[in-house]
Structures are given as C-alpha cells and as structure tokens.
Amino acid sequence: MSWVLLAAVLFVPALVFSALWSLLPGADEPPRWRVALADRLESWAHRLRPARPVPPNPFDALRVQERLGAVADHVRELELDPRTFARAERIIASQLAYDQLLAEACRLAGVEVLPRPKGDPAERFREEVELAARGWTW
C-alpha cells in the first residue's frame, strides 16, 4: 500500500503539471486552443463564402530578395577565401540554400520551377534570368 501512495504522491502531480504546462504557449507560438479554434472557424467560414485569391504580400518578396542577396554574398565570400575550414561542404550547403530561396522567389513571381536535381547550375541560371526579367534584384 505504501508504494501506491508513493506513486500517487509523486506521479499524479507530475502528470497534472505536465498537462498544464503543455497548454501554455511557447515564446513565439500562440496557444494551441487558439490555433485549433482558428482552424475550425476558418474551415467553417470557407464553406460559407467562395474562395478569393489572396493578393501577394510585397514584404514577402522583399524578405526573399534580402535573403537572396545575403546568401549570394556568403557564397562569394566562401569561394574567395581558400583557407576556410570545410570550404567545399559550406559552399554546397550555401548553394542549396540559395536554390531554395530562388524557388521561393520564383513562386512569388509566378515563374515555373522545373523539376531538376538539387544544385543544377543550368536550372539556377534559368531561374535567375527569369527573375531578373521580371525586375527582381538582389
């Protein structure tokens, strides 16, 4: 009987506090109940009204342009510094990040992204030319 009381005294409060702790939001996320309620309201409202296309946010394009410029500068710095530790791995990782940003920029600009292998320089060049033709700079 004493083991049962010990377990009840130790584990039950721990379970209660962990359940309450999971309900509290993190530093940068809304409470779960609010997210669930918003999802339900959104699905319910979606049934009532026809879907209208959402205009693109110009600040999203600006954010992607800034990140493209920062990653391109980073790749250039890596290519110019021959003494960088694990230089090839860093260049490959930075180029893959650059390719993902290019794909996001193409999505925002309405450019078709062709299914190619990761790191394809021809596809990267085509996407850069298409974005430059649409007025994108970075």
Coordinates of N, CA and C in Angstrom, one line a residue:
M1 N 0.8 -1.2 0.0 CA 0.0 0.0 0.0 C 0.9 1.3 0.0
S2 N 2.0 1.2 0.7 CA 2.9 2.4 0.7 C 3.4 2.7 -0.7
W3 N 3.7 1.7 -1.5 CA 4.2 2.0 -2.9 C 3.1 2.7 -3.7
V4 N 1.9 2.4 -3.5 CA 0.8 3.0 -4.2 C 0.7 4.5 -3.8
L5 N 0.8 4.7 -2.5 CA 0.7 6.1 -2.0 C 1.9 6.9 -2.5
L6 N 3.1 6.3 -2.5 CA 4.3 7.0 -3.0 C 4.1 7.3 -4.5
A7 N 3.6 6.4 -5.3 CA 3.4 6.6 -6.7 C 2.4 7.7 -6.9
A8 N 1.3 7.7 -6.1 CA 0.3 8.7 -6.2 C 0.8 10.1 -5.9
V9 N 1.6 10.1 -4.8 CA 2.2 11.4 -4.4 C 3.2 12.0 -5.4
L10 N 3.9 11.1 -6.0 CA 5.0 11.6 -6.9 C 4.5 11.8 -8.4
F11 N 3.8 10.8 -8.9 CA 3.5 10.8 -10.3 C 2.2 11.6 -10.7
V12 N 1.2 11.5 -9.9 CA 0.0 12.3 -10.2 C 0.2 13.8 -10.3
P13 N 0.9 14.4 -9.4 CA 1.2 15.8 -9.6 C 2.1 16.1 -10.8
A14 N 3.0 15.2 -11.1 CA 3.9 15.4 -12.2 C 3.0 15.3 -13.5
L15 N 2.1 14.4 -13.6 CA 1.3 14.3 -14.8 C 0.3 15.5 -14.9
V16 N -0.2 16.0 -13.8 CA -1.1 17.2 -13.8 C -0.3 18.4 -14.3
F17 N 0.9 18.6 -13.7 CA 1.7 19.8 -14.1 C 2.2 19.7 -15.5
S18 N 2.5 18.5 -16.0 CA 2.9 18.4 -17.4 C 1.8 18.7 -18.3
A19 N 0.6 18.2 -18.0 CA -0.6 18.5 -18.8 C -0.9 20.0 -18.8
L20 N -0.8 20.7 -17.7 CA -1.0 22.1 -17.6 C 0.1 22.9 -18.4
W21 N 1.3 22.4 -18.3 CA 2.5 23.0 -19.0 C 2.3 22.9 -20.5
S22 N 1.8 21.8 -21.0 CA 1.6 21.7 -22.4 C 0.5 22.6 -23.0
L23 N -0.3 23.1 -22.1 CA -1.4 24.0 -22.5 C -0.8 25.5 -22.7
L24 N 0.3 25.8 -22.0 CA 0.9 27.1 -22.0 C 1.6 27.3 -23.4
P25 N 1.5 28.4 -24.0 CA 2.2 28.7 -25.2 C 3.7 28.9 -25.0
G26 N 4.4 28.6 -26.1 CA 5.9 28.9 -26.0 C 6.1 30.4 -26.2
A27 N 7.4 30.7 -26.4 CA 7.7 32.2 -26.5 C 7.2 32.7 -27.9
D28 N 7.2 32.0 -28.9 CA 6.9 32.5 -30.2 C 5.7 31.7 -30.9
E29 N 4.9 31.1 -30.1 CA 3.8 30.4 -30.7 C 2.5 30.7 -29.9
P30 N 1.4 30.8 -30.6 CA 0.1 31.1 -29.9 C -0.4 29.8 -29.2
P31 N -1.3 30.0 -28.3 CA -1.8 28.8 -27.5 C -2.5 27.8 -28.5
R32 N -2.4 26.6 -28.1 CA -2.9 25.5 -29.0 C -4.4 25.6 -29.2
W33 N -5.1 26.0 -28.1 CA -6.6 26.2 -28.2 C -7.0 27.3 -29.2
R34 N -6.1 28.3 -29.3 CA -6.4 29.4 -30.2 C -6.2 29.0 -31.7
V35 N -5.1 28.2 -31.9 CA -4.9 27.6 -33.2 C -6.0 26.7 -33.7
A36 N -6.4 25.8 -32.8 CA -7.5 24.9 -33.1 C -8.8 25.6 -33.4
L37 N -9.1 26.6 -32.6 CA -10.3 27.4 -32.8 C -10.2 28.1 -34.1
A38 N -9.1 28.7 -34.4 CA -8.9 29.4 -35.7 C -9.0 28.5 -36.9
D39 N -8.5 27.3 -36.8 CA -8.7 26.3 -37.9 C -10.1 25.9 -38.1
R40 N -10.8 25.7 -37.0 CA -12.3 25.4 -37.1 C -13.1 26.5 -37.7
L41 N -12.8 27.7 -37.2 CA -13.5 28.9 -37.8 C -13.2 29.1 -39.2
E42 N -11.9 28.9 -39.6 CA -11.5 29.1 -41.0 C -12.2 28.0 -41.9
S43 N -12.2 26.8 -41.5 CA -12.9 25.8 -42.3 C -14.4 26.0 -42.4
W44 N -15.0 26.5 -41.3 CA -16.4 26.8 -41.3 C -16.7 28.0 -42.2
A45 N -15.9 29.0 -42.1 CA -16.1 30.2 -43.0 C -15.8 29.9 -44.4
H46 N -14.9 29.0 -44.7 CA -14.5 28.6 -46.1 C -15.7 28.0 -46.8
R47 N -16.6 27.3 -46.0 CA -17.8 26.7 -46.6 C -18.8 27.7 -47.0
L48 N -18.8 28.8 -46.2 CA -19.9 29.8 -46.4 C -19.6 30.8 -47.6
R49 N -18.3 31.1 -47.8 CA -18.0 32.1 -48.8 C -17.1 31.5 -49.9
P50 N -17.2 31.9 -51.1 CA -16.3 31.4 -52.2 C -14.9 31.9 -51.9
A51 N -14.0 31.1 -52.4 CA -12.6 31.4 -52.2 C -12.1 32.5 -53.1
R52 N -11.5 33.5 -52.6 CA -10.9 34.5 -53.5 C -9.4 34.5 -53.4
P53 N -8.8 34.7 -54.5 CA -7.3 34.7 -54.4 C -6.8 35.8 -53.5
V54 N -5.8 35.4 -52.7 CA -5.2 36.4 -51.8 C -4.1 37.1 -52.5
P55 N -4.1 38.4 -52.5 CA -3.0 39.2 -53.2 C -1.7 38.9 -52.5
P56 N -0.6 38.8 -53.3 CA 0.7 38.6 -52.7 C 1.2 39.7 -51.8
N57 N 1.8 39.4 -50.8 CA 2.4 40.4 -49.8 C 3.7 40.9 -50.4
P58 N 3.8 42.2 -50.6 CA 5.1 42.7 -51.2 C 6.3 42.6 -50.2
F59 N 6.0 42.5 -48.9 CA 7.0 42.4 -48.0 C 7.7 41.0 -48.0
D60 N 6.9 40.0 -48.4 CA 7.4 38.6 -48.6 C 8.5 38.7 -49.7
A61 N 8.2 39.3 -50.8 CA 9.1 39.4 -51.9 C 10.4 40.2 -51.5
L62 N 10.2 41.2 -50.7 CA 11.4 42.0 -50.2 C 12.2 41.1 -49.3
R63 N 11.6 40.4 -48.4 CA 12.3 39.5 -47.5 C 13.1 38.5 -48.3
V64 N 12.5 37.9 -49.3 CA 13.2 36.9 -50.1 C 14.4 37.5 -50.9
Q65 N 14.2 38.7 -51.4 CA 15.2 39.4 -52.1 C 16.4 39.7 -51.2
E66 N 16.1 40.1 -49.9 CA 17.2 40.4 -49.0 C 18.0 39.1 -48.6
R67 N 17.3 38.0 -48.4 CA 17.9 36.8 -48.1 C 18.7 36.3 -49.3
L68 N 18.2 36.4 -50.5 CA 19.0 36.0 -51.7 C 20.3 36.8 -51.8
G69 N 20.2 38.1 -51.5 CA 21.5 38.9 -51.6 C 22.4 38.4 -50.5
A70 N 21.9 38.2 -49.3 CA 22.8 37.8 -48.2 C 23.5 36.4 -48.5
V71 N 22.7 35.5 -49.0 CA 23.2 34.1 -49.3 C 24.2 34.2 -50.4
A72 N 23.9 35.0 -51.5 CA 24.8 35.1 -52.6 C 26.1 35.8 -52.2
D73 N 26.1 36.7 -51.3 CA 27.3 37.3 -50.8 C 28.1 36.3 -50.0
H74 N 27.4 35.5 -49.2 CA 28.1 34.5 -48.4 C 28.8 33.4 -49.3
V75 N 28.1 33.0 -50.4 CA 28.7 32.1 -51.3 C 30.0 32.7 -52.0
R76 N 29.9 34.0 -52.3 CA 31.0 34.7 -52.9 C 32.2 34.7 -52.0
E77 N 31.9 35.0 -50.7 CA 33.0 35.1 -49.7 C 33.6 33.7 -49.5
L78 N 32.8 32.7 -49.5 CA 33.4 31.3 -49.4 C 34.3 30.9 -50.6
E79 N 33.8 31.3 -51.8 CA 34.6 31.0 -52.9 C 35.9 31.8 -53.0
L80 N 36.0 32.9 -52.4 CA 37.2 33.8 -52.5 C 38.2 33.4 -51.4
D81 N 37.8 32.8 -50.3 CA 38.7 32.5 -49.2 C 39.1 31.1 -49.3
P82 N 40.4 30.8 -49.7 CA 40.8 29.4 -49.8 C 41.2 28.8 -48.5
R83 N 41.3 29.5 -47.4 CA 41.7 28.9 -46.1 C 40.5 28.6 -45.2
T84 N 39.3 28.6 -45.7 CA 38.1 28.3 -44.9 C 38.1 26.8 -44.6
F85 N 37.8 26.5 -43.4 CA 37.7 25.1 -43.0 C 36.4 24.5 -43.6
A86 N 36.5 23.3 -44.2 CA 35.4 22.5 -44.8 C 34.7 23.4 -45.9
R87 N 35.6 24.0 -46.7 CA 35.1 25.0 -47.7 C 34.1 24.4 -48.7
A88 N 34.4 23.2 -49.2 CA 33.5 22.6 -50.2 C 32.1 22.3 -49.6
E89 N 32.1 21.8 -48.4 CA 30.8 21.5 -47.8 C 30.0 22.8 -47.5
R90 N 30.7 23.8 -47.1 CA 30.0 25.1 -46.8 C 29.4 25.7 -48.1
I91 N 30.2 25.6 -49.2 CA 29.8 26.1 -50.5 C 28.5 25.3 -51.0
I92 N 28.6 24.0 -50.9 CA 27.5 23.2 -51.3 C 26.2 23.5 -50.5
A93 N 26.3 23.6 -49.2 CA 25.2 23.9 -48.4 C 24.6 25.3 -48.7
S94 N 25.5 26.2 -48.9 CA 25.1 27.6 -49.2 C 24.4 27.7 -50.5
Q95 N 24.9 26.9 -51.5 CA 24.3 26.9 -52.8 C 22.9 26.3 -52.8
L96 N 22.7 25.2 -52.0 CA 21.4 24.6 -51.8 C 20.4 25.5 -51.2
A97 N 20.9 26.3 -50.2 CA 20.0 27.3 -49.5 C 19.7 28.4 -50.6
Y98 N 20.6 28.8 -51.4 CA 20.4 29.8 -52.4 C 19.3 29.2 -53.4
D99 N 19.4 27.9 -53.8 CA 18.5 27.3 -54.7 C 17.1 27.3 -54.1
Q100 N 17.0 27.0 -52.8 CA 15.6 27.0 -52.2 C 15.0 28.4 -52.1
L101 N 15.9 29.4 -51.9 CA 15.4 30.8 -51.9 C 15.0 31.2 -53.3
L102 N 15.7 30.7 -54.3 CA 15.3 31.0 -55.7 C 14.0 30.4 -56.1
A103 N 13.8 29.2 -55.6 CA 12.5 28.5 -55.8 C 11.3 29.3 -55.2
E104 N 11.6 29.8 -54.0 CA 10.5 30.6 -53.3 C 10.3 31.9 -54.0
A105 N 11.4 32.5 -54.5 CA 11.2 33.8 -55.3 C 10.5 33.5 -56.6
C106 N 10.7 32.4 -57.2 CA 10.0 32.0 -58.4 C 8.5 31.8 -58.2
R107 N 8.2 31.2 -57.0 CA 6.8 31.0 -56.7 C 6.1 32.3 -56.5
L108 N 6.8 33.3 -55.8 CA 6.2 34.6 -55.6 C 6.1 35.4 -56.9
A109 N 7.0 35.2 -57.8 CA 7.0 36.0 -59.1 C 6.2 35.3 -60.2
G110 N 5.7 34.1 -59.9 CA 5.0 33.3 -60.9 C 5.8 32.7 -62.0
V111 N 7.0 32.3 -61.7 CA 7.9 31.6 -62.6 C 7.8 30.1 -62.3
E112 N 7.7 29.3 -63.4 CA 7.6 27.9 -63.2 C 9.0 27.3 -62.8
V113 N 9.0 26.5 -61.8 CA 10.2 25.8 -61.3 C 10.2 24.4 -61.9
L114 N 11.1 24.1 -62.8 CA 11.2 22.8 -63.4 C 11.8 21.8 -62.4
P115 N 11.3 20.5 -62.4 CA 11.8 19.5 -61.5 C 13.2 19.1 -62.0
R116 N 14.2 19.5 -61.4 CA 15.6 19.1 -61.7 C 16.3 18.6 -60.5
P117 N 17.5 18.0 -60.7 CA 18.2 17.6 -59.5 C 18.7 18.8 -58.6
K118 N 18.9 18.5 -57.4 CA 19.4 19.6 -56.5 C 20.7 20.1 -56.9
G119 N 20.9 21.4 -57.0 CA 22.1 22.0 -57.3 C 22.4 22.1 -58.8
D120 N 21.4 22.0 -59.6 CA 21.6 22.0 -61.1 C 21.9 23.5 -61.5
P121 N 23.1 23.8 -62.0 CA 23.5 25.1 -62.3 C 22.7 25.7 -63.5
A122 N 22.3 24.8 -64.4 CA 21.5 25.3 -65.6 C 20.1 25.8 -65.1
E123 N 19.5 25.1 -64.2 CA 18.2 25.5 -63.7 C 18.3 26.8 -62.8
R124 N 19.4 26.8 -62.0 CA 19.7 28.0 -61.2 C 19.8 29.3 -62.1
F125 N 20.6 29.1 -63.2 CA 20.8 30.2 -64.1 C 19.4 30.6 -64.8
R126 N 18.6 29.6 -65.2 CA 17.4 29.9 -65.8 C 16.4 30.7 -64.9
E127 N 16.4 30.2 -63.6 CA 15.6 30.9 -62.6 C 16.0 32.4 -62.4
E128 N 17.4 32.5 -62.3 CA 17.9 33.9 -62.1 C 17.6 34.8 -63.3
V129 N 17.6 34.3 -64.5 CA 17.3 35.1 -65.7 C 15.8 35.4 -65.7
E130 N 15.0 34.5 -65.4 CA 13.5 34.7 -65.3 C 13.2 35.8 -64.3
L131 N 13.8 35.7 -63.1 CA 13.5 36.7 -62.1 C 14.0 38.0 -62.4
A132 N 15.2 38.1 -63.1 CA 15.8 39.4 -63.5 C 14.9 40.0 -64.6
A133 N 14.3 39.2 -65.4 CA 13.4 39.7 -66.5 C 12.2 40.3 -65.9
R134 N 11.8 39.8 -64.7 CA 10.6 40.3 -64.0 C 10.9 41.5 -63.1
G135 N 12.1 41.9 -63.1 CA 12.5 43.1 -62.3 C 13.1 42.8 -60.9
W136 N 13.4 41.5 -60.6 CA 13.9 41.2 -59.3 C 15.4 41.5 -59.3
T137 N 15.8 42.1 -58.2 CA 17.3 42.4 -58.0 C 17.6 41.9 -56.6
W138 N 18.9 41.4 -56.5 CA 19.4 41.0 -55.1 C 20.9 41.2 -55.1

